[in-house]
Amino acid sequence: MKFFIDTANMEEIREAYSLGIIAGVTTNPTLVAKEKNVSFEDRLREITALVPGSVSAEVIALDAEGMIREGRVLAKIAPNITIKVPMTPDGLKAVSVFSKEGIKTNVTLIFSANQALLAARAGASYVSPFLGRLDDIGHNGLELISTIADIFRVHNIESEIIAASIRHPQHVTEAALRGAHIGTMPYKVILQLFNHPLTDKGIEAFLADWNNRG
Ligand code: E4P
């Protein structure tokens, strides 16, 4: 499983990218709205200049025509822009147009296997099932990852599964185990993945031994 960072914050992206593990970035309107004094387009220019992998930029329009118009403009910002589209009939109409034009797409707000299958068949490059939000309403987000991964495997579907709405390290391990191609997560979760008390204890002991050598 590859790692994407789920943020529009440049400091977080820079820090995470310098770790050498980041293959892409996802943003959404909520994350972009947190960034003050910078336009969406300028922020996308900054991100795509740093990160060579897929950078998801979400459209705001809800009708296919509007999404196509917005998506075409965003796609011109950089060759690694992926147009993020919500999982609706209009969204999939837009995805099928983008796919014919060679524009990469990420279908977001996926909460069922059928939605993922529909998105894939419309030509989505990526499908984004939201783990955390399913868990929040008492469903099992990780089970959904397994089901989508099985269906895609059985039918040789090439769309990649992005495990999204990841809230903690256990989501990361389980999403990887169950066949998600990518996990997109906040910077905070990326940092949590590094932590183990035995690593800290080991470093401490090595240093103490080194300093006490004869
Ligand atoms: C993914 O592309 C979304 O931006 C994100 O993972 C949503 O996460 P949340 O449910 O924590 O807002």
Tab-separated table of C-alpha atoms and ligand atoms in Angstrom:
chain	number	residue	atom	x	y	z
A	1	MET	CA	0.000	0.000	0.000
A	2	LYS	CA	1.238	3.467	-0.905
A	3	PHE	CA	0.884	6.516	1.340
A	4	PHE	CA	-0.938	9.700	0.360
A	5	ILE	CA	-1.278	12.643	2.739
A	6	ASP	CA	-4.781	14.049	3.235
A	7	THR	CA	-4.289	17.795	3.696
A	8	ALA	CA	-3.980	21.106	1.858
A	9	ASN	CA	-1.468	22.442	4.394
A	10	MET	CA	1.894	23.156	2.784
A	11	GLU	CA	3.979	22.721	5.950
A	12	GLU	CA	2.475	19.302	6.598
A	13	ILE	CA	2.971	18.276	2.970
A	14	ARG	CA	6.611	19.473	3.001
A	15	GLU	CA	7.369	17.677	6.271
A	16	ALA	CA	5.668	14.444	5.214
A	17	TYR	CA	7.239	14.512	1.746
A	18	SER	CA	10.705	14.912	3.236
A	19	LEU	CA	10.170	11.555	5.003
A	20	GLY	CA	10.426	9.905	1.583
A	21	ILE	CA	7.193	7.950	1.896
A	22	ILE	CA	4.589	10.184	0.257
A	23	ALA	CA	3.342	9.111	-3.184
A	24	GLY	CA	0.499	11.614	-3.513
A	25	VAL	CA	-1.820	14.145	-1.879
A	26	THR	CA	-5.584	14.310	-1.458
A	27	THR	CA	-7.470	17.489	-0.662
A	28	ASN	CA	-11.167	18.190	-0.199
A	29	PRO	CA	-13.185	21.427	0.134
A	30	THR	CA	-13.108	21.246	3.962
A	31	LEU	CA	-9.306	20.884	4.027
A	32	VAL	CA	-8.824	23.680	1.473
A	33	ALA	CA	-11.156	26.009	3.431
A	34	LYS	CA	-8.810	25.732	6.448
A	35	GLU	CA	-6.006	27.343	4.412
A	36	LYS	CA	-6.228	31.124	4.650
A	37	ASN	CA	-4.802	33.764	2.288
A	38	VAL	CA	-4.118	31.427	-0.601
A	39	SER	CA	-6.274	30.569	-3.596
A	40	PHE	CA	-7.131	26.941	-4.332
A	41	GLU	CA	-5.332	27.171	-7.686
A	42	ASP	CA	-2.155	28.642	-6.154
A	43	ARG	CA	-2.099	25.998	-3.455
A	44	LEU	CA	-2.452	23.280	-6.102
A	45	ARG	CA	0.471	24.855	-7.994
A	46	GLU	CA	2.598	24.728	-4.819
A	47	ILE	CA	1.667	21.122	-4.050
A	48	THR	CA	2.171	19.802	-7.583
A	49	ALA	CA	5.543	21.572	-7.841
A	50	LEU	CA	6.730	19.611	-4.786
A	51	VAL	CA	4.989	16.228	-5.089
A	52	PRO	CA	5.304	14.448	-8.447
A	53	GLY	CA	2.560	11.873	-7.678
A	54	SER	CA	-1.220	12.219	-7.905
A	55	VAL	CA	-2.673	15.388	-6.312
A	56	SER	CA	-6.459	15.230	-5.925
A	57	ALA	CA	-8.398	18.465	-6.417
A	58	GLU	CA	-12.145	18.293	-5.787
A	59	VAL	CA	-14.785	19.992	-7.927
A	60	ILE	CA	-17.522	22.009	-6.225
A	61	ALA	CA	-20.271	21.910	-8.895
A	62	LEU	CA	-22.940	19.258	-8.446
A	63	ASP	CA	-24.050	19.013	-12.084
A	64	ALA	CA	-22.030	17.092	-14.665
A	65	GLU	CA	-21.569	20.088	-16.950
A	66	GLY	CA	-20.263	22.252	-14.109
A	67	MET	CA	-17.951	19.491	-12.851
A	68	ILE	CA	-16.532	18.976	-16.334
A	69	ARG	CA	-15.940	22.725	-16.737
A	70	GLU	CA	-14.221	23.031	-13.323
A	71	GLY	CA	-12.258	19.808	-13.734
A	72	ARG	CA	-10.839	20.807	-17.110
A	73	VAL	CA	-9.545	24.089	-15.642
A	74	LEU	CA	-8.005	22.356	-12.582
A	75	ALA	CA	-6.430	19.642	-14.735
A	76	LYS	CA	-4.529	22.311	-16.683
A	77	ILE	CA	-2.673	23.414	-13.510
A	78	ALA	CA	-0.288	20.439	-13.665
A	79	PRO	CA	-0.089	17.027	-15.332
A	80	ASN	CA	-0.304	15.245	-11.954
A	81	ILE	CA	-3.651	16.754	-10.952
A	82	THR	CA	-6.366	14.147	-10.346
A	83	ILE	CA	-9.923	15.455	-10.461
A	84	LYS	CA	-11.894	14.418	-7.408
A	85	VAL	CA	-15.595	13.957	-8.052
A	86	PRO	CA	-18.402	12.958	-5.660
A	87	MET	CA	-20.122	9.586	-6.077
A	88	THR	CA	-23.350	10.707	-7.801
A	89	PRO	CA	-24.866	10.017	-11.241
A	90	ASP	CA	-23.656	13.450	-12.391
A	91	GLY	CA	-20.238	12.766	-10.882
A	92	LEU	CA	-19.918	9.561	-12.893
A	93	LYS	CA	-21.041	11.314	-16.091
A	94	ALA	CA	-18.151	13.720	-15.528
A	95	VAL	CA	-15.756	10.845	-14.759
A	96	SER	CA	-16.590	9.120	-18.042
A	97	VAL	CA	-15.866	12.359	-19.968
A	98	PHE	CA	-12.595	12.969	-18.066
A	99	SER	CA	-11.544	9.379	-18.647
A	100	LYS	CA	-11.965	9.770	-22.438
A	101	GLU	CA	-9.916	12.987	-22.259
A	102	GLY	CA	-7.094	11.265	-20.371
A	103	ILE	CA	-7.774	13.231	-17.159
A	104	LYS	CA	-7.283	11.139	-14.014
A	105	THR	CA	-10.169	10.937	-11.543
A	106	ASN	CA	-10.768	10.038	-7.925
A	107	VAL	CA	-14.374	9.204	-7.025
A	108	THR	CA	-14.910	10.282	-3.441
A	109	LEU	CA	-17.515	9.694	-0.728
A	110	ILE	CA	-17.811	5.971	-1.468
A	111	PHE	CA	-19.655	4.035	1.215
A	112	SER	CA	-20.679	0.810	-0.569
A	113	ALA	CA	-19.155	-1.815	-2.855
A	114	ASN	CA	-21.723	-1.093	-5.556
A	115	GLN	CA	-20.730	2.576	-5.578
A	116	ALA	CA	-17.083	1.537	-6.018
A	117	LEU	CA	-17.999	-0.834	-8.875
A	118	LEU	CA	-20.038	1.863	-10.621
A	119	ALA	CA	-17.209	4.381	-10.271
A	120	ALA	CA	-14.683	1.902	-11.657
A	121	ARG	CA	-16.890	1.083	-14.636
A	122	ALA	CA	-17.303	4.799	-15.398
A	123	GLY	CA	-13.506	4.916	-15.745
A	124	ALA	CA	-12.359	6.192	-12.341
A	125	SER	CA	-8.599	6.023	-11.844
A	126	TYR	CA	-9.145	5.873	-8.067
A	127	VAL	CA	-12.102	5.076	-5.797
A	128	SER	CA	-12.139	6.418	-2.237
A	129	PRO	CA	-14.099	4.443	0.367
A	130	PHE	CA	-14.333	6.439	3.635
A	131	LEU	CA	-13.436	4.148	6.560
A	132	GLY	CA	-13.734	6.479	9.519
A	133	ARG	CA	-17.085	7.932	8.535
A	134	LEU	CA	-18.544	4.420	8.177
A	135	ASP	CA	-17.161	3.434	11.593
A	136	ASP	CA	-18.719	6.626	13.009
A	137	ILE	CA	-22.229	5.361	12.149
A	138	GLY	CA	-21.574	1.862	13.498
A	139	HIS	CA	-20.695	0.197	10.179
A	140	ASN	CA	-17.437	-1.596	9.389
A	141	GLY	CA	-15.293	0.537	7.084
A	142	LEU	CA	-12.529	-2.058	6.838
A	143	GLU	CA	-14.952	-4.779	5.698
A	144	LEU	CA	-15.823	-2.483	2.797
A	145	ILE	CA	-12.162	-2.313	1.757
A	146	SER	CA	-11.990	-6.141	1.689
A	147	THR	CA	-15.183	-6.413	-0.368
A	148	ILE	CA	-14.099	-3.816	-2.929
A	149	ALA	CA	-10.627	-5.354	-3.196
A	150	ASP	CA	-12.157	-8.818	-3.786
A	151	ILE	CA	-14.543	-7.538	-6.464
A	152	PHE	CA	-11.798	-5.616	-8.265
A	153	ARG	CA	-9.537	-8.692	-8.162
A	154	VAL	CA	-12.221	-11.068	-9.479
A	155	HIS	CA	-13.061	-8.754	-12.379
A	156	ASN	CA	-9.532	-7.523	-13.138
A	157	ILE	CA	-10.544	-3.934	-12.477
A	158	GLU	CA	-7.622	-1.569	-12.648
A	159	SER	CA	-9.035	1.359	-10.650
A	160	GLU	CA	-6.962	1.802	-7.486
A	161	ILE	CA	-8.568	1.731	-4.055
A	162	ILE	CA	-7.698	4.673	-1.815
A	163	ALA	CA	-8.573	3.889	1.805
A	164	ALA	CA	-9.763	7.330	2.944
A	165	SER	CA	-11.068	8.868	6.163
A	166	ILE	CA	-8.317	7.021	8.036
A	167	ARG	CA	-8.321	7.977	11.716
A	168	HIS	CA	-5.640	5.854	13.421
A	169	PRO	CA	-2.708	3.475	12.799
A	170	GLN	CA	-4.857	0.337	13.061
A	171	HIS	CA	-6.867	1.546	10.052
A	172	VAL	CA	-3.578	1.786	8.138
A	173	THR	CA	-2.386	-1.769	8.914
A	174	GLU	CA	-5.793	-3.283	8.230
A	175	ALA	CA	-6.387	-1.329	5.011
A	176	ALA	CA	-2.983	-2.500	3.728
A	177	LEU	CA	-3.724	-6.103	4.717
A	178	ARG	CA	-7.130	-6.059	3.054
A	179	GLY	CA	-5.808	-4.875	-0.306
A	180	ALA	CA	-6.138	-1.069	-0.464
A	181	HIS	CA	-3.605	0.180	-3.021
A	182	ILE	CA	-3.250	3.509	-1.238
A	183	GLY	CA	-4.059	4.902	2.195
A	184	THR	CA	-4.643	8.633	2.468
A	185	MET	CA	-4.305	10.013	5.977
A	186	PRO	CA	-3.733	13.181	8.000
A	187	TYR	CA	-0.149	14.158	8.914
A	188	LYS	CA	-0.944	13.327	12.553
A	189	VAL	CA	-1.631	9.680	11.660
A	190	ILE	CA	1.535	9.469	9.519
A	191	LEU	CA	3.567	10.552	12.563
A	192	GLN	CA	1.767	8.050	14.810
A	193	LEU	CA	2.927	5.235	12.493
A	194	PHE	CA	6.528	5.874	13.543
A	195	ASN	CA	5.871	5.410	17.247
A	196	HIS	CA	6.860	2.392	19.265
A	197	PRO	CA	7.938	2.584	22.923
A	198	LEU	CA	10.554	-0.150	22.356
A	199	THR	CA	12.175	1.948	19.600
A	200	ASP	CA	12.506	4.900	22.024
A	201	LYS	CA	13.707	2.620	24.812
A	202	GLY	CA	16.231	0.964	22.467
A	203	ILE	CA	17.676	4.298	21.296
A	204	GLU	CA	17.960	5.447	24.918
A	205	ALA	CA	19.775	2.244	25.928
A	206	PHE	CA	22.159	2.357	22.935
A	207	LEU	CA	23.042	5.975	23.707
A	208	ALA	CA	23.552	5.289	27.415
A	209	ASP	CA	25.831	2.325	26.621
A	210	TRP	CA	27.768	4.404	24.085
A	211	ASN	CA	28.301	7.220	26.572
A	212	ASN	CA	29.447	4.793	29.302
A	213	ARG	CA	31.943	2.942	27.107
A	214	GLY	CA	35.424	2.547	28.563
B	1	E4P	C1	-10.249	11.678	1.311
B	1	E4P	O1	-9.952	11.910	0.164
B	1	E4P	C2	-10.915	12.637	2.201
B	1	E4P	O2	-10.357	13.905	1.987
B	1	E4P	C3	-10.697	12.322	3.667
B	1	E4P	O3	-10.007	11.118	3.857
B	1	E4P	C4	-11.895	12.523	4.529
B	1	E4P	O4	-11.565	12.202	5.870
B	1	E4P	P1	-12.495	12.590	7.126
B	1	E4P	O5	-13.651	11.667	7.128
B	1	E4P	O6	-11.604	12.393	8.313
B	1	E4P	O7	-12.899	14.028	6.913
